[in-house]
Structure formats: structure tokens, C-alpha cells
PDB file of C-alpha atoms in Angstrom:
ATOM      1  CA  UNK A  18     -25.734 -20.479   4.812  1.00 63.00           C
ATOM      2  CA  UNK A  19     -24.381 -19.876   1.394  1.00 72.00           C
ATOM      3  CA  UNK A  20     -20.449 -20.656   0.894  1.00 92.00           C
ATOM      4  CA  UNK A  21     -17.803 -22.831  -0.692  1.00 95.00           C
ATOM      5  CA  UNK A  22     -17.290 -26.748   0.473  1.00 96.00           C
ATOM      6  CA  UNK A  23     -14.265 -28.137  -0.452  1.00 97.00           C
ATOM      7  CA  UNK A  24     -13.062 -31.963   0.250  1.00 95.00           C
ATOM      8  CA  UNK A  25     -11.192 -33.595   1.360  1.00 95.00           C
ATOM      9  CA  UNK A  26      -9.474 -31.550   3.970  1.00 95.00           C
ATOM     10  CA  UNK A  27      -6.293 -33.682   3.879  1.00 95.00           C
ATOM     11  CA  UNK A  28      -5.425 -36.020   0.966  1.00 93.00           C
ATOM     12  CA  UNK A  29      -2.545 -38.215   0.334  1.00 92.00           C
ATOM     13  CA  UNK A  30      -1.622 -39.463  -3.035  1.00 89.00           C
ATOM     14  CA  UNK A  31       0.920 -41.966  -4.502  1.00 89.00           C
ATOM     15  CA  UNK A  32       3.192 -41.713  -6.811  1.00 85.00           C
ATOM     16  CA  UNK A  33       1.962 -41.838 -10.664  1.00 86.00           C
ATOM     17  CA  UNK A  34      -1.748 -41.589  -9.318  1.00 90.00           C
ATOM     18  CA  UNK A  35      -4.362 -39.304 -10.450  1.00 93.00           C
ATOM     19  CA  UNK A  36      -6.223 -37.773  -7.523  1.00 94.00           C
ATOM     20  CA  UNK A  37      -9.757 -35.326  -7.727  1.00 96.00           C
ATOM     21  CA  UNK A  38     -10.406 -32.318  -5.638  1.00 97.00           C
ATOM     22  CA  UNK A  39     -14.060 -31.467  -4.922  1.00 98.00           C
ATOM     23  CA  UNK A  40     -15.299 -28.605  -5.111  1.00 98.00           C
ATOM     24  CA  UNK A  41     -18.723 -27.173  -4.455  1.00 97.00           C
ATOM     25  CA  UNK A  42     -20.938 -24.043  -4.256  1.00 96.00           C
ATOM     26  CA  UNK A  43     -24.295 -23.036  -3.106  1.00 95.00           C
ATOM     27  CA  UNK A  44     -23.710 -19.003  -3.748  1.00 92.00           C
ATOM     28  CA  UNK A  45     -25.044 -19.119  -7.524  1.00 92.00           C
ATOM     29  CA  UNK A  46     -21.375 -18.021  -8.664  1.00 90.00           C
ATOM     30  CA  UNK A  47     -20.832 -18.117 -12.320  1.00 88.00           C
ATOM     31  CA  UNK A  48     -16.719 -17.919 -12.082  1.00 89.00           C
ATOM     32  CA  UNK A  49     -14.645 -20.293 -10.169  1.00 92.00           C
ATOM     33  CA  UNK A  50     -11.122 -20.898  -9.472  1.00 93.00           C
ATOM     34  CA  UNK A  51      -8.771 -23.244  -8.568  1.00 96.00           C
ATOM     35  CA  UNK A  52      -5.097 -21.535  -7.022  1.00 95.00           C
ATOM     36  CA  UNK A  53      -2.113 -23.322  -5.446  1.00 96.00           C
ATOM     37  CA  UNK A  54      -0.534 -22.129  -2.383  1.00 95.00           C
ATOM     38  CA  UNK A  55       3.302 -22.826  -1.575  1.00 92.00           C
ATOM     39  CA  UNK A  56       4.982 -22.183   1.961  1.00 84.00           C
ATOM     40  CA  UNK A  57       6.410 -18.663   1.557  1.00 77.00           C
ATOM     41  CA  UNK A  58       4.274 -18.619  -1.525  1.00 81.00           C
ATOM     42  CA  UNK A  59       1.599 -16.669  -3.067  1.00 84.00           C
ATOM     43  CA  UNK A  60      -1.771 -18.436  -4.721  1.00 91.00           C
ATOM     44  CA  UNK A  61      -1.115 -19.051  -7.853  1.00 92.00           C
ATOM     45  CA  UNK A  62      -4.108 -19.864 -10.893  1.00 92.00           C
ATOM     46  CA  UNK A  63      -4.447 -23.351 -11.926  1.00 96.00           C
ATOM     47  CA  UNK A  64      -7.509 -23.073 -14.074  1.00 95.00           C
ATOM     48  CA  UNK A  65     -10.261 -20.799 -14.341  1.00 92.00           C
ATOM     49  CA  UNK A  66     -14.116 -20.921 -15.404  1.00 92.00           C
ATOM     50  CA  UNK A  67     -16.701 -18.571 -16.356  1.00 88.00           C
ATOM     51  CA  UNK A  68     -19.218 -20.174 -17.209  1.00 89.00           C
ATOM     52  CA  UNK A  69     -20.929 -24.009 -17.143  1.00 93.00           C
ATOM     53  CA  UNK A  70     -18.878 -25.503 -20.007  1.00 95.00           C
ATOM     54  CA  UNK A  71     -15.984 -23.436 -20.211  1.00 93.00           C
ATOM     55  CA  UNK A  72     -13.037 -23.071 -18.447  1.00 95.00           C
ATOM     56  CA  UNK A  73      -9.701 -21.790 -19.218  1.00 93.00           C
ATOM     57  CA  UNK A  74      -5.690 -22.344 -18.350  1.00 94.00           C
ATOM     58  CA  UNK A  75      -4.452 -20.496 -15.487  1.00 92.00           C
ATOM     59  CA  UNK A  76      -0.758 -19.793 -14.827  1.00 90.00           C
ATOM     60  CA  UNK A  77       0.194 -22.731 -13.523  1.00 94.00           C
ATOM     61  CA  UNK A  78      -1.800 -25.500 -15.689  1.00 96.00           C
ATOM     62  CA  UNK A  79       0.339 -28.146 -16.351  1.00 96.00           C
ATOM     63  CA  UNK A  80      -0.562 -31.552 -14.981  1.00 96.00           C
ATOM     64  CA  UNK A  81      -3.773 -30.642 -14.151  1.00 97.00           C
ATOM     65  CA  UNK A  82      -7.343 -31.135 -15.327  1.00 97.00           C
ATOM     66  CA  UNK A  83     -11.003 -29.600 -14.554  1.00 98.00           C
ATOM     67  CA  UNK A  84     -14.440 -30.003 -15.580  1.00 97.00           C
ATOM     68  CA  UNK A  85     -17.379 -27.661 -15.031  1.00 97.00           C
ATOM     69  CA  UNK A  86     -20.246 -29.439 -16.123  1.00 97.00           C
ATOM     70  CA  UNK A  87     -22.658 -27.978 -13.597  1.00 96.00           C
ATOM     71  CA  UNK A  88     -22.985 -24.279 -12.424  1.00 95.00           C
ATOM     72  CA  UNK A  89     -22.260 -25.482  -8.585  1.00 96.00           C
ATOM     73  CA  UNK A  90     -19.313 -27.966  -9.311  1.00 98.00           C
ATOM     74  CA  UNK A  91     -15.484 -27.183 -10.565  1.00 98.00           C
ATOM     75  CA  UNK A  92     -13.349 -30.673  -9.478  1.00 98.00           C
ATOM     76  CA  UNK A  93      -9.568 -30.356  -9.724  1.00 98.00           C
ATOM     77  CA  UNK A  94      -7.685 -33.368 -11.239  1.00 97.00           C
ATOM     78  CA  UNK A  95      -4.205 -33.558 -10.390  1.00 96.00           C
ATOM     79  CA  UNK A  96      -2.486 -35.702 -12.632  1.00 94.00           C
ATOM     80  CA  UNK A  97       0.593 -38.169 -12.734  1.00 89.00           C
ATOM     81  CA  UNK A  98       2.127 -35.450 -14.825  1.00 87.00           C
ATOM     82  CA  UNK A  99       2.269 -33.297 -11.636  1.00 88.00           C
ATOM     83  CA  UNK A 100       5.679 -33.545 -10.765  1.00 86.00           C
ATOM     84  CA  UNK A 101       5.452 -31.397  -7.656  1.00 90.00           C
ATOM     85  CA  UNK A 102       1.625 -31.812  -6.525  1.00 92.00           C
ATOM     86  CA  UNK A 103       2.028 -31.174  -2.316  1.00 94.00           C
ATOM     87  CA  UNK A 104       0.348 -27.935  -2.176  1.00 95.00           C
ATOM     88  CA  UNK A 105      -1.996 -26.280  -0.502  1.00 96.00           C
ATOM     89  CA  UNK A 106      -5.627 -26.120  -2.722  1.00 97.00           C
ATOM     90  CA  UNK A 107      -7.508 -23.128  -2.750  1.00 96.00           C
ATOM     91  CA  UNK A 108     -11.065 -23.107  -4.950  1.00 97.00           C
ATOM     92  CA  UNK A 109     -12.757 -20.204  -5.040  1.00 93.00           C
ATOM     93  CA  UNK A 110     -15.668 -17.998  -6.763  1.00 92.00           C
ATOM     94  CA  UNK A 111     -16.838 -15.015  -7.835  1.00 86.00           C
ATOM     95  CA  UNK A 112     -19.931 -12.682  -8.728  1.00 79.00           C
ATOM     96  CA  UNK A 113     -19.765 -11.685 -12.148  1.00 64.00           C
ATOM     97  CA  UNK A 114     -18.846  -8.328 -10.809  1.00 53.00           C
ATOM     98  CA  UNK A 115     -15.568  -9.483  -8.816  1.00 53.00           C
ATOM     99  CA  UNK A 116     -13.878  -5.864  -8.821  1.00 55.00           C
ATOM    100  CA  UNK A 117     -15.931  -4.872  -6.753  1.00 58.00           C
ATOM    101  CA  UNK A 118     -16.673  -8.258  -4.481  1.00 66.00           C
ATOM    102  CA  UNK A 119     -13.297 -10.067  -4.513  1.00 75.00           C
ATOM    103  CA  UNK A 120     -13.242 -14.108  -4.491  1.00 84.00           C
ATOM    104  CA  UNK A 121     -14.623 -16.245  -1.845  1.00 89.00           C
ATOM    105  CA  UNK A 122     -12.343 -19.287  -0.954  1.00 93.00           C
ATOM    106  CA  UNK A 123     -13.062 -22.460   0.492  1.00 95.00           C
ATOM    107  CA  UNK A 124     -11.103 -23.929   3.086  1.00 95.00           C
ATOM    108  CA  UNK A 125      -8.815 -25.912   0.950  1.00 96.00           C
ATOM    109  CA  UNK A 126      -6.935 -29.152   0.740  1.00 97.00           C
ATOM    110  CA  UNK A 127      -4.047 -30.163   1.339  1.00 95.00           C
ATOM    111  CA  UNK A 128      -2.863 -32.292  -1.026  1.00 95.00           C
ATOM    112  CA  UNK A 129       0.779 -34.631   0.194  1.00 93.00           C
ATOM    113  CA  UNK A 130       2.682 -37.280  -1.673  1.00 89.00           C
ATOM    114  CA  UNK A 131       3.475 -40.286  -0.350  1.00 85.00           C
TER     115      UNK A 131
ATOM    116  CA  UNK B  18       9.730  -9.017 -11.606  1.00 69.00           C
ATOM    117  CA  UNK B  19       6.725 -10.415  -9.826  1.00 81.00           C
ATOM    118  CA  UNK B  20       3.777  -8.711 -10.880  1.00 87.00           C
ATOM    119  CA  UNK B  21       3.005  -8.417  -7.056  1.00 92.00           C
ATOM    120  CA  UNK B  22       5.199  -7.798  -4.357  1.00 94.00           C
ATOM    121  CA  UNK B  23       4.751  -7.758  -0.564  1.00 95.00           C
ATOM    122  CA  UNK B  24       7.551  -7.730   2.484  1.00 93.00           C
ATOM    123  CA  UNK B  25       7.311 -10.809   3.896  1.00 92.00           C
ATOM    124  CA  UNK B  26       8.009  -9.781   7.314  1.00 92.00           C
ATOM    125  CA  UNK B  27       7.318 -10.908  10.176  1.00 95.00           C
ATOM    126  CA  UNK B  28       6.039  -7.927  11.534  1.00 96.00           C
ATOM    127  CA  UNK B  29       7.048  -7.797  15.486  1.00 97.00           C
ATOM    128  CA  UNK B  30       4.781  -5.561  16.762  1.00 97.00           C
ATOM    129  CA  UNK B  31       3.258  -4.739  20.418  1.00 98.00           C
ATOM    130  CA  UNK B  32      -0.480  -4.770  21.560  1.00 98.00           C
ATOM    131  CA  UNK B  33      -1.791  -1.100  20.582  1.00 98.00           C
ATOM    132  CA  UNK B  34       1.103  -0.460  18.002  1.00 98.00           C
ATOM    133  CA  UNK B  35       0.360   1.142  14.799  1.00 98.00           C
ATOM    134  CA  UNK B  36       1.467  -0.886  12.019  1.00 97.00           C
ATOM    135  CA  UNK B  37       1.591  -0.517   8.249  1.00 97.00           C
ATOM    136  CA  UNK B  38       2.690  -2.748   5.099  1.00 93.00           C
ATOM    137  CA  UNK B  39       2.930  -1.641   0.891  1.00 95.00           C
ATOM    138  CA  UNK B  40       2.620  -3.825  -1.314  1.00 96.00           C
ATOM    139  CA  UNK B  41       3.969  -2.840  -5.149  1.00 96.00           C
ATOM    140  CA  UNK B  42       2.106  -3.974  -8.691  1.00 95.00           C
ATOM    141  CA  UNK B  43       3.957  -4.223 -12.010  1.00 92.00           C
ATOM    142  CA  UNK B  44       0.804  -3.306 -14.425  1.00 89.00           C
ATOM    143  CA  UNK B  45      -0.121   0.292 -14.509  1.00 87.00           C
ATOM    144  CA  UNK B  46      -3.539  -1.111 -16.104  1.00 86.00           C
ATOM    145  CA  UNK B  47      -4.046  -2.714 -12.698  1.00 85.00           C
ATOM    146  CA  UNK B  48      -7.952  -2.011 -12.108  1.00 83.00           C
ATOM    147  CA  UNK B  49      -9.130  -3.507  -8.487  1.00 88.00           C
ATOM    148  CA  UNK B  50      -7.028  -3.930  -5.529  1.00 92.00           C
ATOM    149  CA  UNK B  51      -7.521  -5.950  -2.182  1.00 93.00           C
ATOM    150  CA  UNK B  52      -6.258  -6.693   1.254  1.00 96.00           C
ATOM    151  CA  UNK B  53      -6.999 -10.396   2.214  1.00 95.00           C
ATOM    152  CA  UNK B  54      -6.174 -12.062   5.517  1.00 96.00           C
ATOM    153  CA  UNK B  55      -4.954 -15.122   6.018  1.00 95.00           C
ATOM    154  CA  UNK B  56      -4.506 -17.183   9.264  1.00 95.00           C
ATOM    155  CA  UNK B  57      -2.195 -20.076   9.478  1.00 91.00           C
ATOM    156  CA  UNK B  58      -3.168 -23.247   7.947  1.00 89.00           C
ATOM    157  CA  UNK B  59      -6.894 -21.344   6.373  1.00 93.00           C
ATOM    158  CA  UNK B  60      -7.884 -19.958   3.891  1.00 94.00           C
ATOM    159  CA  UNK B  61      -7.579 -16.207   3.031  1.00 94.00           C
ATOM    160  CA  UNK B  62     -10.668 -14.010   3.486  1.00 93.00           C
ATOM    161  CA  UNK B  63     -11.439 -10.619   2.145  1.00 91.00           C
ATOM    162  CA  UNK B  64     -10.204  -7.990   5.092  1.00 95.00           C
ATOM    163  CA  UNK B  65     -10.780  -4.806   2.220  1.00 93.00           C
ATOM    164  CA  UNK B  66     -11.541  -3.656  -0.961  1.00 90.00           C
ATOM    165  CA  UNK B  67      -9.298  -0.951  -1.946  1.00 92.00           C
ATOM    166  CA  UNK B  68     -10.571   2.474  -3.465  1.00 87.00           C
ATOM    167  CA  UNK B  69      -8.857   5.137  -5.346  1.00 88.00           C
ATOM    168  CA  UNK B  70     -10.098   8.052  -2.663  1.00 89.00           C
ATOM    169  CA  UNK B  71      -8.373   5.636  -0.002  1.00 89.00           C
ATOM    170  CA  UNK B  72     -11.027   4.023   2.675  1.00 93.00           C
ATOM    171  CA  UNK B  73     -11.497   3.067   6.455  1.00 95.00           C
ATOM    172  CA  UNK B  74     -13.127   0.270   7.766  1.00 94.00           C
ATOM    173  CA  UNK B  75     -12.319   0.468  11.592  1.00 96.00           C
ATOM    174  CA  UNK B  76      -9.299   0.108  12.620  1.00 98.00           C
ATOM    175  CA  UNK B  77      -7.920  -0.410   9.135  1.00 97.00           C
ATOM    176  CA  UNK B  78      -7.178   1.911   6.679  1.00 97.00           C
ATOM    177  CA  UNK B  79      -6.384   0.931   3.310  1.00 97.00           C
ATOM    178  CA  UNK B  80      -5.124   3.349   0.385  1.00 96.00           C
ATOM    179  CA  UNK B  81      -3.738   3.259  -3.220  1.00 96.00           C
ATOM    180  CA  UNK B  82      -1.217   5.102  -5.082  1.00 95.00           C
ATOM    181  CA  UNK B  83      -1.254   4.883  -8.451  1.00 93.00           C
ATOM    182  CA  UNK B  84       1.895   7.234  -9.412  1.00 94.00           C
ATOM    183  CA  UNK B  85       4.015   5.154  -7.349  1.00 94.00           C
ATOM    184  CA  UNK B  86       2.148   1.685  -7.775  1.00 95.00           C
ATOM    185  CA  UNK B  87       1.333   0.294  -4.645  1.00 94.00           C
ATOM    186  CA  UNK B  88      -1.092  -0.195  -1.922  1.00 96.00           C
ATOM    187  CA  UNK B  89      -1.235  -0.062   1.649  1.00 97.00           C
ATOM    188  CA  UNK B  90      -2.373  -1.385   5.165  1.00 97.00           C
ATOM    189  CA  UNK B  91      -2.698   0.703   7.903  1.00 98.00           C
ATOM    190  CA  UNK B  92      -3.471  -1.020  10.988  1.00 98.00           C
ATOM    191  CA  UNK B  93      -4.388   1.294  14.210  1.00 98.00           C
ATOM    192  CA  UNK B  94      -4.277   0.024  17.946  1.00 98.00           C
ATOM    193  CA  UNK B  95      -3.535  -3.291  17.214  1.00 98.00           C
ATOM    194  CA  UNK B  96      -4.614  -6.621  18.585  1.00 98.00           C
ATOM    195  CA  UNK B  97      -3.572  -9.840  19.209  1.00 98.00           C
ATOM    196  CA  UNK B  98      -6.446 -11.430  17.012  1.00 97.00           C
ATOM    197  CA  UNK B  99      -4.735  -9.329  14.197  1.00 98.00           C
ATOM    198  CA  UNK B 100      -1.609 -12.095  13.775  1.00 98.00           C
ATOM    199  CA  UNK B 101      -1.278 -13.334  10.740  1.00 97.00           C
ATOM    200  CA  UNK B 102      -0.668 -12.841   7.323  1.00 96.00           C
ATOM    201  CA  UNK B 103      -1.909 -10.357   5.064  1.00 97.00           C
ATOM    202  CA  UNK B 104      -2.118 -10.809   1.214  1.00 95.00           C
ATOM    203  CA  UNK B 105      -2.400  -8.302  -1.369  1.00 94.00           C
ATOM    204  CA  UNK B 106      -4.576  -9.118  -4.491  1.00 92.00           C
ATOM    205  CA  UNK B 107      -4.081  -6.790  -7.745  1.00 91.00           C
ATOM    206  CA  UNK B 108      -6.859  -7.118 -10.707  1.00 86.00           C
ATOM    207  CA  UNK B 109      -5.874  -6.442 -14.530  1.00 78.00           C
ATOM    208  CA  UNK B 110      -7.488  -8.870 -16.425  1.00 72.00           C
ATOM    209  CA  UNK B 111     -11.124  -9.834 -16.026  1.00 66.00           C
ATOM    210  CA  UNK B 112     -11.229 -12.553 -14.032  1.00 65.00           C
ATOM    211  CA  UNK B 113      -7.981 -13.177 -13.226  1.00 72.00           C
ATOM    212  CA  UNK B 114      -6.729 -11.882  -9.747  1.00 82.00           C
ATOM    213  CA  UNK B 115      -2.516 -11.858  -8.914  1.00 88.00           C
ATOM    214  CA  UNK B 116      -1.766 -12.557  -4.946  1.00 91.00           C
ATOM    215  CA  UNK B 117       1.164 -11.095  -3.283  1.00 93.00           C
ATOM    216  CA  UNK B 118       2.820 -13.804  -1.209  1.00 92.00           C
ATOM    217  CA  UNK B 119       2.042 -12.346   1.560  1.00 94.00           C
ATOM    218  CA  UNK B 120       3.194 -10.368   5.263  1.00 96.00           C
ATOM    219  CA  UNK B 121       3.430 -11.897   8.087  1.00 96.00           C
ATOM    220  CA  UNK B 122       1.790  -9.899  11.563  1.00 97.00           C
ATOM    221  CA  UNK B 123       2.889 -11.054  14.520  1.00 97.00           C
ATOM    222  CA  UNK B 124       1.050  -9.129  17.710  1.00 98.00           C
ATOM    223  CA  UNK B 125       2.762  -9.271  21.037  1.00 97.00           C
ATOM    224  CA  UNK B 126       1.384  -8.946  24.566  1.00 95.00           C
TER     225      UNK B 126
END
């Protein structure tokens, strides 16, 4: 079955390291996303791609990094410069079409500081 | 002012109850519109598109108002698999989708 993998499910990072989020897809999306959930909170965009190659700032980019080096593949880096990284960490795609199809999401990570 | 914004709730409502929630967008440009669900802990999944004629997928009904600015989610008969938390998603930029933070259904026996 076609869908989004994300991992790990739970990951705990120390202060002033940099961790990576994987994610993966095997529905031959061209756009991916990468959103931030709060408690009480909507998503909010970290970074956005389009294509293989490109990707662009979302809302919320600060402290953050991606690549997108592969069609399937859109890993999150979340940086020492993250002041606030314990989130919940929602990748998803799209068709190119997404008014009409919406996102699919993976079933996140949730990222904790230690 | 958020560009989307939902009641958070909760949402007390009994088995079989008909329940509904708006949800209000900033941008009059605002082009696609969607009701997501999320349960607790998971990730959201698409419950609806919405359409400008207004549509009905079973027991949901979902319809947008463009004078006004919002959306809506009707929910008929309800059950207690419906708990949880509905988001509304507002499209106005290619490729870039705004989520609502969210309201909270609770279903009661």
C-alpha cells in the first residue's frame, strides 16, 4: 500500500544537538511538507517542496533545515538554533492538484528535549 | 487575526445528537477548503473536501459561505467513534494550506 512513513515515532534530543526527521513516500508525490503541531495548536509550515531540488521557507522556518534530493525523501533537521523544538512533526504530501485532493500526513514524531 | 479560526470546544454532545462547528478565514481569495479529523495523539486525515454548492458525504455535511467567510460541519446522528478533533484547512496560495487549531468532539453514551 502506497502512504507516508515517518521515523522515529518518539525522539529525544539534547540540548545544543542537531537531530533529523525521516521522512518517506511511496505515492509518487511531487510536493511535500513538513508542519509543527503545538497542544492547543494548529499545524503550522516549516518548509515546503515542490519539486526534487527545491524547497522553500514555510512560516515557521527558523532553526530548521531540509533537503529534497530524491522525489521520495524530504528529512527535517532541527537545529541547535531551535529554541523551542518539543513538538509534534507532521510531514506530509500532495498531488500536484492538492485543491482538489488535500495533503496526506504521516503519522508523525514527536520530537522532546531532554 | 489568525487567518483561520475554529472554537475550540469541547463539544459535549450525546449519542444521536446533531452537532455542528464554523470555522472563519481571513482571505477572501481563499480557493479550497477542508474538514480534517484528528484523533488524539495521530495524525489528521482528510474527513471532506469542501465545495461551493455545499456537499454530503453520509452523515456529514459540509458547506461554505463565502459572503460571510466561513465553513461548516454538520454532523447528523452522532457516534461515539466521532470524538475527536476536527481541523479546518483554508487554501490561498498554491501549495500552501493554513490549519485551524482545531474543535474538540466529545460523544457521550
Amino acid at each position: 500500500d502506497g502512504g507516508i512513513t515517518q521515523s522515529p515515532k518518539y525522539l529525544f534530543r539534547k540540548e545544543g544537538q542537531n537531530v533529523t526527521l525521516s521522512c518517506e513516500q511511496n505515492l509518487n508525490h511531487d510536493a511535500m511538507y513538513w508542519y509543527r503541531q503545538d497542544p492547543g495548536q494548529g499545524l503550522r509550515l516549516i518548509y515546503y517542496s515542490q519539486i526534487v531540488n527545491d524547497f522553500q521557507k514555510g512560516d515557521i522556518a527558523e532553526g530548521y533545515s531540509v533537503s529534497r534530493e530524491k522525489k521520495e525523501s524530504f528529512p527535517l533537521t532541527v537545529t541547535s538554533a531551535q529554541k523551542n523544538p518539543t513538538a509534534f512533526y507532521l510531514c506530509a504530501s500532495s498531488k500536484d492538484s492538492i485543491v482538489n485532493y488535500g495533503y496526506t500526513f504521516g503519522s508523525g514524531t514527536r520530537l522532546t528535549v531532554v | 487575526r489568525k487567518e483561520v479560526e475554529q472554537d475550540p470546544g469541547p463539544f459535549n454532545v450525546p449519542e444521536g445528537a446533531t452537532v455542528a462547528f464554523n470555522c472563519t478565514y481571513s482571505n477572501s481569495a481563499s480557493q479550497s477548503f477542508f474538514w480534517y479529523r484528528q484523533d488524539c495523539r495521530k495524525e489528521p486525515k482528510l474527513l471532506m473536501s469542501v465545495y461551493s454548492s455545499g456537499n454530503e458525504d453520509g452523515r456529514f455535511t459540509a458547506q461554505l459561505n463565502r459572503a460571510s467567510q466561513y465553513i461548516s460541519l454538520l454532523i447528523r446522528d452522532s457516534k461515539l467513534s466521532d470524538s475527536a478533533t476536527y481541523l479546518c484547512v483554508v487554501n490561498w496560495n498554491f501549495n500552501k494550506f493554513y490549519f485551524g487549531s482545531g474543535t474538540k468532539l466529545n460523544v457521550k453514551p
